[in-house]
mmCIF file of C-alpha atoms in Angstrom:
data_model
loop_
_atom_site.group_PDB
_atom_site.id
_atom_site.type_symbol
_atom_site.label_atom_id
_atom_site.label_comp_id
_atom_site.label_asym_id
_atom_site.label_seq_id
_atom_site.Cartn_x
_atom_site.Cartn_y
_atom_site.Cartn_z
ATOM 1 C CA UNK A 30 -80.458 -29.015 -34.623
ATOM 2 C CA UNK A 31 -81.352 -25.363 -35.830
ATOM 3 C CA UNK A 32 -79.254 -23.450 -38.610
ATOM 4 C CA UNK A 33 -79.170 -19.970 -38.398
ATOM 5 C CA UNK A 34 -77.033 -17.122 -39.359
ATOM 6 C CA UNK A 35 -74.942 -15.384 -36.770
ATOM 7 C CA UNK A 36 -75.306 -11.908 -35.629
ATOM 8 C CA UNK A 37 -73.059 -9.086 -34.292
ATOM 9 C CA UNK A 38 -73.974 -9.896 -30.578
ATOM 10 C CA UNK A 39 -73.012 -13.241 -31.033
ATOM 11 C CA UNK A 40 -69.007 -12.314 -31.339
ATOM 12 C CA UNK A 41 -68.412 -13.364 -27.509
ATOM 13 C CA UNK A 42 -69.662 -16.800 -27.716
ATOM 14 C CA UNK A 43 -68.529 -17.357 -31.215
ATOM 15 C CA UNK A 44 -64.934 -16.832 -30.037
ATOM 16 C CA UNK A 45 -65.327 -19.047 -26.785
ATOM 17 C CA UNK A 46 -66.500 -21.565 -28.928
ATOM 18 C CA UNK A 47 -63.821 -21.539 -31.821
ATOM 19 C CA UNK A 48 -61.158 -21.109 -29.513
ATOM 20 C CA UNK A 49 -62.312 -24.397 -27.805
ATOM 21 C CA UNK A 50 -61.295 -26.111 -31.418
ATOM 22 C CA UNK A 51 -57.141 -26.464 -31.289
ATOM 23 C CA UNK A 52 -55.173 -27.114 -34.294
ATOM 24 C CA UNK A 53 -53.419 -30.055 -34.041
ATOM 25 C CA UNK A 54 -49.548 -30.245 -35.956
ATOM 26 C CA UNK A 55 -45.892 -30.405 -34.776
ATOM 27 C CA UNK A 56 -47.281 -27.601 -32.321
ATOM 28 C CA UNK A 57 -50.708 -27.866 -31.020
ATOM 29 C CA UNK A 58 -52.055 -24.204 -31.582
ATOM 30 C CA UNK A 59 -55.528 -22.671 -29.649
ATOM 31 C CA UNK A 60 -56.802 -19.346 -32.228
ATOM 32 C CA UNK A 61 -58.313 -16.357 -30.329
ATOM 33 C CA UNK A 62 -60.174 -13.459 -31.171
ATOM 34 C CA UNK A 63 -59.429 -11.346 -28.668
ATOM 35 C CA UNK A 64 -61.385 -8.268 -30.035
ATOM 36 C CA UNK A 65 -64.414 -9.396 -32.132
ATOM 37 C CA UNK A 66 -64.577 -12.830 -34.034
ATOM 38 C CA UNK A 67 -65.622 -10.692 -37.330
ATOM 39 C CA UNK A 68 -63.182 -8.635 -37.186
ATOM 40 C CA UNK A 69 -61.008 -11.181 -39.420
ATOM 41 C CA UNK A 70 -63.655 -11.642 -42.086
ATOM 42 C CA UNK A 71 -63.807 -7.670 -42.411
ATOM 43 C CA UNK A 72 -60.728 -6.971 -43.110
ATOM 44 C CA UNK A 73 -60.416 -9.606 -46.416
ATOM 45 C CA UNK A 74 -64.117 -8.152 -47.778
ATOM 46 C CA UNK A 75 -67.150 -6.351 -47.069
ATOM 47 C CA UNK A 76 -69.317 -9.702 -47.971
ATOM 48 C CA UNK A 77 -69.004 -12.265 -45.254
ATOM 49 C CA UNK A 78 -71.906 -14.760 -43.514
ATOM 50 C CA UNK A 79 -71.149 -16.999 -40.562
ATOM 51 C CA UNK A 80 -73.485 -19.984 -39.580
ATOM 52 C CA UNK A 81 -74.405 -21.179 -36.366
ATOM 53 C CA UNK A 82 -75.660 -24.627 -35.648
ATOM 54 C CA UNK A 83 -77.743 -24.590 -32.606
ATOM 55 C CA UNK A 84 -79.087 -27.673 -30.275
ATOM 56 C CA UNK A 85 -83.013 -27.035 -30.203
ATOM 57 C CA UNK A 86 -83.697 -27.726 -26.714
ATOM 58 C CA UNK A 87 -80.932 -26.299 -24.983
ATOM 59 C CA UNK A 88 -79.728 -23.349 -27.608
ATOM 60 C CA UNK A 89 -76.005 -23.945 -27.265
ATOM 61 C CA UNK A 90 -73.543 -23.454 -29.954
ATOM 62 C CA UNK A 91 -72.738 -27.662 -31.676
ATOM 63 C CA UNK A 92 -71.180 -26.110 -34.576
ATOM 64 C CA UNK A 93 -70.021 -22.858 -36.833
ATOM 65 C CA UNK A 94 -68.856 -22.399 -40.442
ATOM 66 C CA UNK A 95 -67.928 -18.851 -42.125
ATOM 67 C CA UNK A 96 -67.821 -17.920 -46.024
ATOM 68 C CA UNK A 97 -66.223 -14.951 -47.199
ATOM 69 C CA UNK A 98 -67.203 -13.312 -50.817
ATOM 70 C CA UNK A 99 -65.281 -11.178 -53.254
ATOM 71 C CA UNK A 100 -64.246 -10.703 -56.069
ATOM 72 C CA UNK A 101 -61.145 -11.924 -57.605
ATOM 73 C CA UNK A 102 -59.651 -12.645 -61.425
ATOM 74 C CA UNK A 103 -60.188 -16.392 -62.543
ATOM 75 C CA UNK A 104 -58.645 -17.035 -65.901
ATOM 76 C CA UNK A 105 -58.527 -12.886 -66.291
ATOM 77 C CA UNK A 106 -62.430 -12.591 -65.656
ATOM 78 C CA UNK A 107 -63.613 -10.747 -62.331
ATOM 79 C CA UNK A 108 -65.558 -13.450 -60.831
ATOM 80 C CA UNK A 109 -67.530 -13.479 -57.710
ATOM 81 C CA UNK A 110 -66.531 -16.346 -55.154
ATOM 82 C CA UNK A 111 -66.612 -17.586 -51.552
ATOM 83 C CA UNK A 112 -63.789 -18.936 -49.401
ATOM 84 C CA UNK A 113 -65.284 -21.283 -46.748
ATOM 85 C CA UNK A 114 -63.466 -20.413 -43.269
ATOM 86 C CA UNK A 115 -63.386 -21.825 -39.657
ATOM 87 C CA UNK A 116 -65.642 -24.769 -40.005
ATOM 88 C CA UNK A 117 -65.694 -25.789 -36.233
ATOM 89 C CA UNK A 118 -68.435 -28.742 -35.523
ATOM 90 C CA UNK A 119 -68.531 -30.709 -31.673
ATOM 91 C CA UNK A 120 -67.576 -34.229 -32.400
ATOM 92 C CA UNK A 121 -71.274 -35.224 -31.609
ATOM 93 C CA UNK A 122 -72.519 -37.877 -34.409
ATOM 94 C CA UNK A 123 -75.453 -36.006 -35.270
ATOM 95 C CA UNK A 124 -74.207 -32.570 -35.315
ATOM 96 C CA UNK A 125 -71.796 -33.920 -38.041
ATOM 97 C CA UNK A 126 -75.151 -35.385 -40.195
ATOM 98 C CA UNK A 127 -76.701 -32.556 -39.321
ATOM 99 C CA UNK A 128 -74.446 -30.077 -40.901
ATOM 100 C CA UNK A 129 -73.709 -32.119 -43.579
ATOM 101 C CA UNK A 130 -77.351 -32.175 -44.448
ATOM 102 C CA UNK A 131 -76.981 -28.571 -44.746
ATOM 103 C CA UNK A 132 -73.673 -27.745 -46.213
ATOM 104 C CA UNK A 133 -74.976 -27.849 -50.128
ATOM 105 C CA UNK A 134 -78.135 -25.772 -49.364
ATOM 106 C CA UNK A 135 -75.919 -23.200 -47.680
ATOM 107 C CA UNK A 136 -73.776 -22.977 -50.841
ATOM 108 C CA UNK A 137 -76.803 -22.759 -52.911
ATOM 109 C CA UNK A 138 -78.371 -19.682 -50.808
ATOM 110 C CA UNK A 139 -74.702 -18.199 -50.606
ATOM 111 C CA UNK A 140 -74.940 -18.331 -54.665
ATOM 112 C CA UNK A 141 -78.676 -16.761 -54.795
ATOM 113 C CA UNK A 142 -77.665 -14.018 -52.184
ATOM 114 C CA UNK A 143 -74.317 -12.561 -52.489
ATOM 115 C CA UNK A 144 -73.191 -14.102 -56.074
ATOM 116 C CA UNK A 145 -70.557 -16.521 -55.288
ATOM 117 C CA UNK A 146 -70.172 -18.618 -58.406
ATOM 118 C CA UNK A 147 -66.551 -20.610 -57.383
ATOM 119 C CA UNK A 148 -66.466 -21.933 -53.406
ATOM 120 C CA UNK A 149 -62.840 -22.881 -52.036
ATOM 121 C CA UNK A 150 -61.450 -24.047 -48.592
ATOM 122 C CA UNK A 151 -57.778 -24.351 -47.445
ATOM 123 C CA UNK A 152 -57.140 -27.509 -45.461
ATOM 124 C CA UNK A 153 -53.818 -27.692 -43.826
ATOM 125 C CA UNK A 154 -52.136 -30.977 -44.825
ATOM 126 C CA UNK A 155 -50.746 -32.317 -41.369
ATOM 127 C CA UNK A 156 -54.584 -32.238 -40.090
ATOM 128 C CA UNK A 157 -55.203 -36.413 -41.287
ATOM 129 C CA UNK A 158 -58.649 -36.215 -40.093
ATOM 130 C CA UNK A 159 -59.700 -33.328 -41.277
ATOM 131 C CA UNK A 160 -58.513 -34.484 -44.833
ATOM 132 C CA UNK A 161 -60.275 -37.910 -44.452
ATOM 133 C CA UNK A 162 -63.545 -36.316 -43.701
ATOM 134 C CA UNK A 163 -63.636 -33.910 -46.556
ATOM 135 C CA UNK A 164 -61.503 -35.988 -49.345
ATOM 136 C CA UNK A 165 -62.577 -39.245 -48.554
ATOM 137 C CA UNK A 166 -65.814 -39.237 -46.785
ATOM 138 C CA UNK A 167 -67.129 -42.586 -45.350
ATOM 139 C CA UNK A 168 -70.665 -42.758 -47.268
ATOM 140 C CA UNK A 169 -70.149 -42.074 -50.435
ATOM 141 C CA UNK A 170 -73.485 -41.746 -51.300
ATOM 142 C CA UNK A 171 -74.313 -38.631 -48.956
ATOM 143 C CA UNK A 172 -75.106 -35.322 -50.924
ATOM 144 C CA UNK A 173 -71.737 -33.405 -49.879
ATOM 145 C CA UNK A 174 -69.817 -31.289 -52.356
ATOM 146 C CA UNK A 175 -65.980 -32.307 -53.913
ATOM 147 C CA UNK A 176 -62.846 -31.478 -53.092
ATOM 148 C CA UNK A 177 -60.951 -30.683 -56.137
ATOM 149 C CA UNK A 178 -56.904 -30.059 -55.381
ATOM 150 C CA UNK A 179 -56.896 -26.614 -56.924
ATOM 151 C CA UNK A 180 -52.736 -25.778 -55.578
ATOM 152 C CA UNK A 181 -50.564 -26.527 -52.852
ATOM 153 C CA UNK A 182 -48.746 -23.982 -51.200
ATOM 154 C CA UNK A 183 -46.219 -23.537 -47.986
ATOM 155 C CA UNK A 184 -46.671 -21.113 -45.038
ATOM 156 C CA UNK A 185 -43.260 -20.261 -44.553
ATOM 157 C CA UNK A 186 -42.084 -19.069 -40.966
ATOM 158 C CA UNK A 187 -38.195 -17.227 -41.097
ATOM 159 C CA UNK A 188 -36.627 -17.522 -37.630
ATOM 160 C CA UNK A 189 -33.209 -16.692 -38.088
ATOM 161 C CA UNK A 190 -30.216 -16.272 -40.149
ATOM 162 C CA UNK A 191 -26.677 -18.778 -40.240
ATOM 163 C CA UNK A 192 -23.474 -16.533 -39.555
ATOM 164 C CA UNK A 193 -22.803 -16.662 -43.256
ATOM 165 C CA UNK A 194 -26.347 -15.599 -44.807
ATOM 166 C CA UNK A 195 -25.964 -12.509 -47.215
ATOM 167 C CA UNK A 196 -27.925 -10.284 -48.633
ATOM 168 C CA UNK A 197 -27.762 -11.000 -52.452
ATOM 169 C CA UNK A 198 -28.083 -7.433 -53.065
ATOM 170 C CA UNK A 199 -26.737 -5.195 -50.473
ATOM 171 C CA UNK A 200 -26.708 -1.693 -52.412
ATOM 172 C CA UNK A 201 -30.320 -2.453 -53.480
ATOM 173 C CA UNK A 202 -31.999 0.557 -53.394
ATOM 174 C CA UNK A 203 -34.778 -0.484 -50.117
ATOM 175 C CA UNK A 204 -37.349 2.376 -48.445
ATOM 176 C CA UNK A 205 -40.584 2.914 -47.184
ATOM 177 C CA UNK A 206 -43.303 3.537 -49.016
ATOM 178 C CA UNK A 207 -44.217 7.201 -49.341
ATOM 179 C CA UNK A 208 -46.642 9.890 -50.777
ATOM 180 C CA UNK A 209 -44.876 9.935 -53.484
ATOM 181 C CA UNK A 210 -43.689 6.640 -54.505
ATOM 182 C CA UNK A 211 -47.356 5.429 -53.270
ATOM 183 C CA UNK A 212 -48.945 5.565 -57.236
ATOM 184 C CA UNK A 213 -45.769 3.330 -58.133
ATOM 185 C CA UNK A 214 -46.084 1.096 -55.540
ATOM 186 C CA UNK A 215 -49.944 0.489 -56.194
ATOM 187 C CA UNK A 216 -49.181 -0.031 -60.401
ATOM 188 C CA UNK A 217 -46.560 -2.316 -59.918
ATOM 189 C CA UNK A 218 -49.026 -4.859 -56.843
ATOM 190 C CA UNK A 219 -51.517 -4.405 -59.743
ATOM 191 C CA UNK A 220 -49.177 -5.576 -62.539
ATOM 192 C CA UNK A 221 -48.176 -8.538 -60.689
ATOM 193 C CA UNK A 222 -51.773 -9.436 -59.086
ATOM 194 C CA UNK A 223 -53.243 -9.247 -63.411
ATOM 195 C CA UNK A 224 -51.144 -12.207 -63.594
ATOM 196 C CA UNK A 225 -52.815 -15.067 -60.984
ATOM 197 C CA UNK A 226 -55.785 -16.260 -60.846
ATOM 198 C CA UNK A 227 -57.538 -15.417 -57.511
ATOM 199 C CA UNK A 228 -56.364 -12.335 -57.501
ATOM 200 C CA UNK A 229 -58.210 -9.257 -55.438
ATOM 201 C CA UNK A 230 -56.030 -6.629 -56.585
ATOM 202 C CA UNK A 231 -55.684 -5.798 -60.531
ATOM 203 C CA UNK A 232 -55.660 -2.338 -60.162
ATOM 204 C CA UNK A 233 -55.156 0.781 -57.741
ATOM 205 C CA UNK A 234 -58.931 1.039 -56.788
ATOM 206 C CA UNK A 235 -58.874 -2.884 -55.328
ATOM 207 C CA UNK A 236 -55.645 -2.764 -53.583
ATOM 208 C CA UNK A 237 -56.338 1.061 -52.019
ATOM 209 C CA UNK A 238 -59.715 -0.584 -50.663
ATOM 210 C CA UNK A 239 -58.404 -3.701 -49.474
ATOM 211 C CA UNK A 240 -55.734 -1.675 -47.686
ATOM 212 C CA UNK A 241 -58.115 0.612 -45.925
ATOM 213 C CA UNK A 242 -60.328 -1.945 -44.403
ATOM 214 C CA UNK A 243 -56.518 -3.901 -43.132
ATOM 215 C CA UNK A 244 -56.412 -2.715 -39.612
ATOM 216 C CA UNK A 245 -53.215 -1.843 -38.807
ATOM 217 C CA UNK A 246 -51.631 -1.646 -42.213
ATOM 218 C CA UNK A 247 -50.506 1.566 -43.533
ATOM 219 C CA UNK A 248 -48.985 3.310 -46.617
ATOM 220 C CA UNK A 249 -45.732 3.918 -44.193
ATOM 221 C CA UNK A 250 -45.677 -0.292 -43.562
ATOM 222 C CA UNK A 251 -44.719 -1.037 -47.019
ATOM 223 C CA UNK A 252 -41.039 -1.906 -47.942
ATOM 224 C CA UNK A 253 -40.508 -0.963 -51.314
ATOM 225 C CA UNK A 254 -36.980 -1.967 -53.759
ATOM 226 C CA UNK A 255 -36.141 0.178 -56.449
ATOM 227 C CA UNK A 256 -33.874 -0.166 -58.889
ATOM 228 C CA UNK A 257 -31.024 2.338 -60.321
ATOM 229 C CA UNK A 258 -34.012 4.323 -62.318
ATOM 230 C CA UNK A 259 -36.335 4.618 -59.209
ATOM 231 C CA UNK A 260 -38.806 1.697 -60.836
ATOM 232 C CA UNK A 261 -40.255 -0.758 -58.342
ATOM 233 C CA UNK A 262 -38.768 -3.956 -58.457
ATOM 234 C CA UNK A 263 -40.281 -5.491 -55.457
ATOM 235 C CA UNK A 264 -42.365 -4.272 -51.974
ATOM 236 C CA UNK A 265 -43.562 -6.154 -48.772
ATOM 237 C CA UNK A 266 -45.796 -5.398 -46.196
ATOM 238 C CA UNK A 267 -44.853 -6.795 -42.236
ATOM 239 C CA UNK A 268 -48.078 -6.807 -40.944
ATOM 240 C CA UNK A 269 -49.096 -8.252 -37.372
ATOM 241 C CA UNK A 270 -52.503 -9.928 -36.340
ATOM 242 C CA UNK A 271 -52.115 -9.640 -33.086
ATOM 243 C CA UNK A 272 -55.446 -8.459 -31.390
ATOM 244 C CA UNK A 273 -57.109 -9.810 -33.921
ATOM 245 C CA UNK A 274 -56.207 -13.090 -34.578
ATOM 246 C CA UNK A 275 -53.805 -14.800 -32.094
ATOM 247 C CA UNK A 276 -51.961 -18.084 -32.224
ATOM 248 C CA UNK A 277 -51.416 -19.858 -28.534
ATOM 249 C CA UNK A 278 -49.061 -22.673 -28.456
ATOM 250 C CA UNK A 279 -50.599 -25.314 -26.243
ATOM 251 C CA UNK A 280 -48.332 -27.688 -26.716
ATOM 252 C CA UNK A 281 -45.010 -28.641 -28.696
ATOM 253 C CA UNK A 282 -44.405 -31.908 -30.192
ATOM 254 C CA UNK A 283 -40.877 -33.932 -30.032
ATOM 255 C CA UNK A 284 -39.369 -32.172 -33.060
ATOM 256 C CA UNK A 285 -41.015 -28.642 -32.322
ATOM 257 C CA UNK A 286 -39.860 -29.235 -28.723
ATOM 258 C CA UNK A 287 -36.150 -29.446 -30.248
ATOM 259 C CA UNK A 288 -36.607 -26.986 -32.839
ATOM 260 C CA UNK A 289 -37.645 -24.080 -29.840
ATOM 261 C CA UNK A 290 -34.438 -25.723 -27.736
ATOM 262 C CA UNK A 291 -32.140 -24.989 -30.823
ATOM 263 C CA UNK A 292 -33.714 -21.312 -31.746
ATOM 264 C CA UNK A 293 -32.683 -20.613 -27.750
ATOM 265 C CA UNK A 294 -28.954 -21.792 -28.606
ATOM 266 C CA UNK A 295 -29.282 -19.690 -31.796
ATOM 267 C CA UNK A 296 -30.312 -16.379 -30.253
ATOM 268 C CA UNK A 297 -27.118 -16.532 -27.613
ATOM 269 C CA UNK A 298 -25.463 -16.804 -30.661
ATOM 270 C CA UNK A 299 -27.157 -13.939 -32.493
ATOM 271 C CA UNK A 300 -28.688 -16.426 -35.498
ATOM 272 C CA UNK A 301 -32.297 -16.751 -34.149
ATOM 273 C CA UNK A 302 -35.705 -15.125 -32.323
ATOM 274 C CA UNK A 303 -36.902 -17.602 -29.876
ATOM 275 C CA UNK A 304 -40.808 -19.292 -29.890
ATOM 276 C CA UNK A 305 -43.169 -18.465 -27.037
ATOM 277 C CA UNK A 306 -43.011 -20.714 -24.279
ATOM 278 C CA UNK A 307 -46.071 -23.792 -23.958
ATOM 279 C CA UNK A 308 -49.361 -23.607 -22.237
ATOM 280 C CA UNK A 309 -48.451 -26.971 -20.435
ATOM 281 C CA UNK A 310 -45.140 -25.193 -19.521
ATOM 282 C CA UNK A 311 -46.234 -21.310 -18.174
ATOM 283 C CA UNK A 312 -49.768 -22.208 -17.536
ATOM 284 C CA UNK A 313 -50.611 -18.450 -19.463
ATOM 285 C CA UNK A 314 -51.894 -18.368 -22.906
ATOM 286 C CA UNK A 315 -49.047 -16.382 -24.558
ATOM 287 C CA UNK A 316 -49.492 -16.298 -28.304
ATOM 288 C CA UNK A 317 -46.544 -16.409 -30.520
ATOM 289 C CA UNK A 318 -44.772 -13.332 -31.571
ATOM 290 C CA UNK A 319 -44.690 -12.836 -35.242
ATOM 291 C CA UNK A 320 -45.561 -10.942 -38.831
ATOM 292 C CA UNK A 321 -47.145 -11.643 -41.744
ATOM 293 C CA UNK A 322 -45.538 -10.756 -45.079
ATOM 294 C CA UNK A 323 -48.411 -9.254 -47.262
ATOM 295 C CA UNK A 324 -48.537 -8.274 -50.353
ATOM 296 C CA UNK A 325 -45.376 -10.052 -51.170
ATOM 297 C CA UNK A 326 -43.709 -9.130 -54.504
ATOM 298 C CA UNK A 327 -40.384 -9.227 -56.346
ATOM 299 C CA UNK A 328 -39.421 -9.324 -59.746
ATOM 300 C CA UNK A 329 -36.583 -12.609 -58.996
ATOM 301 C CA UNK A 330 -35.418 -14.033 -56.400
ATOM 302 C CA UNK A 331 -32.187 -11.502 -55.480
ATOM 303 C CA UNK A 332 -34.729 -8.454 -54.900
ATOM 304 C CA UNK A 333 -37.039 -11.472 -52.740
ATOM 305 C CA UNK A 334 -34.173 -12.160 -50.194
ATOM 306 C CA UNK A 335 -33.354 -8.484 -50.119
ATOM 307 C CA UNK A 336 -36.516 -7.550 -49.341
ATOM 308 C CA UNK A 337 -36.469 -10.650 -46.443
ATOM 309 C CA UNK A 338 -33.525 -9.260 -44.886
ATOM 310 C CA UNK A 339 -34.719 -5.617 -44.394
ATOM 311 C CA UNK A 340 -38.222 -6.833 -43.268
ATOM 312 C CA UNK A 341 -36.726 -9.290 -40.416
ATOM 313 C CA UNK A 342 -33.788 -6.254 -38.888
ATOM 314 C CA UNK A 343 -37.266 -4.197 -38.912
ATOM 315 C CA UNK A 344 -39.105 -6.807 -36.886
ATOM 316 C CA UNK A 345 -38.845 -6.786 -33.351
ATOM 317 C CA UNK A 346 -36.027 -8.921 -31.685
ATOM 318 C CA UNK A 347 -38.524 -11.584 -30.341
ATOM 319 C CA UNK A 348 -40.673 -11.620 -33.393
ATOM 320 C CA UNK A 349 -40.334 -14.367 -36.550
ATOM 321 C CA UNK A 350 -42.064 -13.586 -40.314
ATOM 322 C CA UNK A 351 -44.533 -15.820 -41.920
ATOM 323 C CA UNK A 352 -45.099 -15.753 -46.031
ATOM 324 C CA UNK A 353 -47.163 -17.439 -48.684
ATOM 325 C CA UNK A 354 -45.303 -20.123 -50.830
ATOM 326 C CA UNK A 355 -47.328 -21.400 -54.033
ATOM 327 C CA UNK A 356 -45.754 -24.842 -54.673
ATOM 328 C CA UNK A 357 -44.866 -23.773 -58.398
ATOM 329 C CA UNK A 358 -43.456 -20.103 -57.813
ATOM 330 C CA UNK A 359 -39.912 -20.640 -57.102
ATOM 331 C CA UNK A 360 -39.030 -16.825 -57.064
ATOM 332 C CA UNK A 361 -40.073 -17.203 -53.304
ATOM 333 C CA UNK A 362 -38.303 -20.533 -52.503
ATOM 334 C CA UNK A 363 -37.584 -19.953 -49.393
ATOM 335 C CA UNK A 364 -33.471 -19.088 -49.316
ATOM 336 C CA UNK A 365 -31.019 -21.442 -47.660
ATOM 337 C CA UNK A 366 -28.876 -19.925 -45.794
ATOM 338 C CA UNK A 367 -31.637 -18.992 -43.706
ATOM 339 C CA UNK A 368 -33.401 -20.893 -40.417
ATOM 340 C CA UNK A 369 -36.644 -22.141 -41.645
ATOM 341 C CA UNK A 370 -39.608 -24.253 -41.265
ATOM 342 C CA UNK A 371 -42.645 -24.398 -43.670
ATOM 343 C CA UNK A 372 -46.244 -25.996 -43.278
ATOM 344 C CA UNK A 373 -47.906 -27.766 -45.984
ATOM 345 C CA UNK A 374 -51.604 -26.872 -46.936
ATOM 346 C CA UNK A 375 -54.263 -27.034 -50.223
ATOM 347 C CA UNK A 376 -56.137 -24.433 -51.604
ATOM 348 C CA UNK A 377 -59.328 -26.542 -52.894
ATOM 349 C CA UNK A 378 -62.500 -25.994 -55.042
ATOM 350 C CA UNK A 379 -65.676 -27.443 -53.385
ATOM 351 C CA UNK A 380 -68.142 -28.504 -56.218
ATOM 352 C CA UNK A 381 -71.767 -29.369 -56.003
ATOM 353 C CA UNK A 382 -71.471 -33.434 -56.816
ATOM 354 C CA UNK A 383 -73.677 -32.687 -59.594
ATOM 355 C CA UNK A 384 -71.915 -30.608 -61.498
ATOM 356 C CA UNK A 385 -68.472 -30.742 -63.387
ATOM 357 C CA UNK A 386 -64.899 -29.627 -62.409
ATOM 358 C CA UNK A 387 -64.108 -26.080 -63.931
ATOM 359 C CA UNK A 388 -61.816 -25.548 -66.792
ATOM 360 C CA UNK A 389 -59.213 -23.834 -64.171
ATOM 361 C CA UNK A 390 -59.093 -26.318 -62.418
ATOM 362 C CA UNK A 391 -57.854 -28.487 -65.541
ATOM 363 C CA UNK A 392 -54.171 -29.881 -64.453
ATOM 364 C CA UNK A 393 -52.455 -28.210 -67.762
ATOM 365 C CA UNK A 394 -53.710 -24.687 -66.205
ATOM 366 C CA UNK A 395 -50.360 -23.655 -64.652
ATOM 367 C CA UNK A 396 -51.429 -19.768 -63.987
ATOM 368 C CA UNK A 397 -50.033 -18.495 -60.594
ATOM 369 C CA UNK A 398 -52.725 -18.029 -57.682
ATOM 370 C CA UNK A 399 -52.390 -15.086 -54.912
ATOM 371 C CA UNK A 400 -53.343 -15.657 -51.868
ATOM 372 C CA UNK A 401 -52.456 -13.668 -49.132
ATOM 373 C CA UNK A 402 -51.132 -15.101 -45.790
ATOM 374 C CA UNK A 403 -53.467 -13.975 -43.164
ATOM 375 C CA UNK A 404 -56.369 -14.801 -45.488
ATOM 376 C CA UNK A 405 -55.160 -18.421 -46.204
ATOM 377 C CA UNK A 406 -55.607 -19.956 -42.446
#
């Protein structure tokens, strides 16, 4: 097996090959690409590196992993680090020894070259064996790096509304981002994002570059709440990935299967926005219909559920919104009277066995972490 970093030209067969890796949960998901496969890394930083593990005889593609590098605040400090993405590797048993031979020498280089200092993953929580293989390797005494439970946080998809959901605040002041609100908008992301660890965006500069490598997302895509002086109080962003990053249901499971039957009942009614149809059903690869909520912030939990209700009458009738939960903020507890599901996943640190556990990680550190959506799966 040969290691090697991946190049532009590779894009095609990069996506063939990750999109060959489903996601297995209540629905069975296939990810495409459908534009470039680096297109995703680009838009989160300028610093990315994927790896390509190659058979030597025959050249084809046994296994890819991707690291992303930025800059973020940990414990108030700008620190460089690298979130490890899209580890895909073909079930064969040496491809697995293989790149576990090489997955601390990778980090090392990653460190040497671009700066990375911290190295995180996000494992989704309903995905057994990809816990066992990381948490709880077999052979102990192989030179792999620790996963260290750094927070757990909720992917929460909205699909509808019960008749007698309100909004908490229906003369809050709600509006589009504008020229001239814009400096007020980017102060108050930066005032929040000063307060969590991870963060990418403590002050105008970060938050106007981050926004003008997001394809798609503009000034005029912000939702912004103001209160009865004209100060922000809270803002959104509905964003969708689609032609970048698609999400193909291959397959529901029992409950799923019964949750898309009752979101049909609901939209006669005028509660719900249906899920796309199966693979094993229409025998097309429709992806589901829906929006991130980005940049997600609001001063308590009123202004949050305000700012829910005017991104989902915005949305598209066939289209559902997906945010960011962190276990411990309960400003964006997701509201009741709304139709809901939510997936479980950790945000881990991934240490060199060698070394000790950072202070942050240190369970009496109870900062809030910011982590975007897209960026988080």
């Amino acid at each position: 097996m040969k290691l090697e970093v991946a190049q532009t030209q590779d894009s095609s067969e990069l996506k063939e090959f990750f999109k060959g890796f489903p996601t297995s949960g209540p629905i069975d998901l296939k990810i495409d690409r459908p534009r470039d496969f680096f297109l995703r890394y680009s838009i989160e930083s300028d610093q990315c590196i994927t790896y390509s593990l190659r058979a030597d005889k025959t050249q084809l593609l046994e296994g890819l992993a991707s690291f992303v590098v930025k800059d973020v605040l940990v414990n108030k400090e700008e620190t460089t680090v690298a979130f490890a993405r899209d580890l895909r590797i073909s079930q064969h048993r040496k491809t697995i020894l293989t790149w576990g031979q090489h997955v601390l020498p990778v980090m090392s280089e990653i460190e040497k070259t671009l700066g990375a200092k911290i190295f995180f993953s996000v494992l989704n929580m309903n995905e057994v064996q990809a816990l066992n293989t990381f948490l709880h390797p077999r052979d102990q005494r192989r030179n792999l790096p620790r996963y260290y439970l750094y927070r757990k946080f909720h992917l929460v998809s909205l699909h509808g509304r019960f008749p007698w959901a309100s909004n908490p605040l229906p003369k809050m002041k709600i509006r589009r981002a504008s020229i001239r609100t814009w400096d007020a908008v980017l102060h108050y992301i930066a005032k929040k994002s000063q307060q969590k660890n991870l963060s990418g965006f403590w002050n105008s500069t970060k938050i106007s570059e981050q926004i003008e490598r997001w394809r798609g997302l503009d000034l005029s895509d912000f939702l912004i709440a103001m209160d009865r002086h004209d100060n922000v109080v809270g803002c959104v962003a509905p964003w969708s990935s689609g032609g970048i990053e698609e999400f193909i249901p291959m397959k529901y499971g029992l409950r799923a299967h019964n949750f898309r039957q009752f979101l049909k009942f609901g939209r006669w009614l005028g509660w719900t926005r249906t899920l796309t149809k199966p693979y094993s059903r229409l025998k097309v690869e429709a992806p589901l219909n829906f929006r991130y909520l980005c940049f997600l912030n609001a001063d308590n939990e009123d202004i949050f559920e305000s700012l829910l209700h005017a991104a989902f009458d915005e949305a598209r009738e066939n289209e559902f919104l997906v945010y960011l939960q962190m276990k411990s903020d309960l400003t964006l507890r997701r509201p009741l009277d709304w139709i809901t599901t939510q997936s479980a996943y950790g945000l881990y640190a991934m240490i060199p066995p060698e070394l000790d556990p950072p202070a942050f990680l240190h369970p009496r550190n109870d900062q809030p972490v910011e982590l975007e959506p897209f960026f988080a799966v």
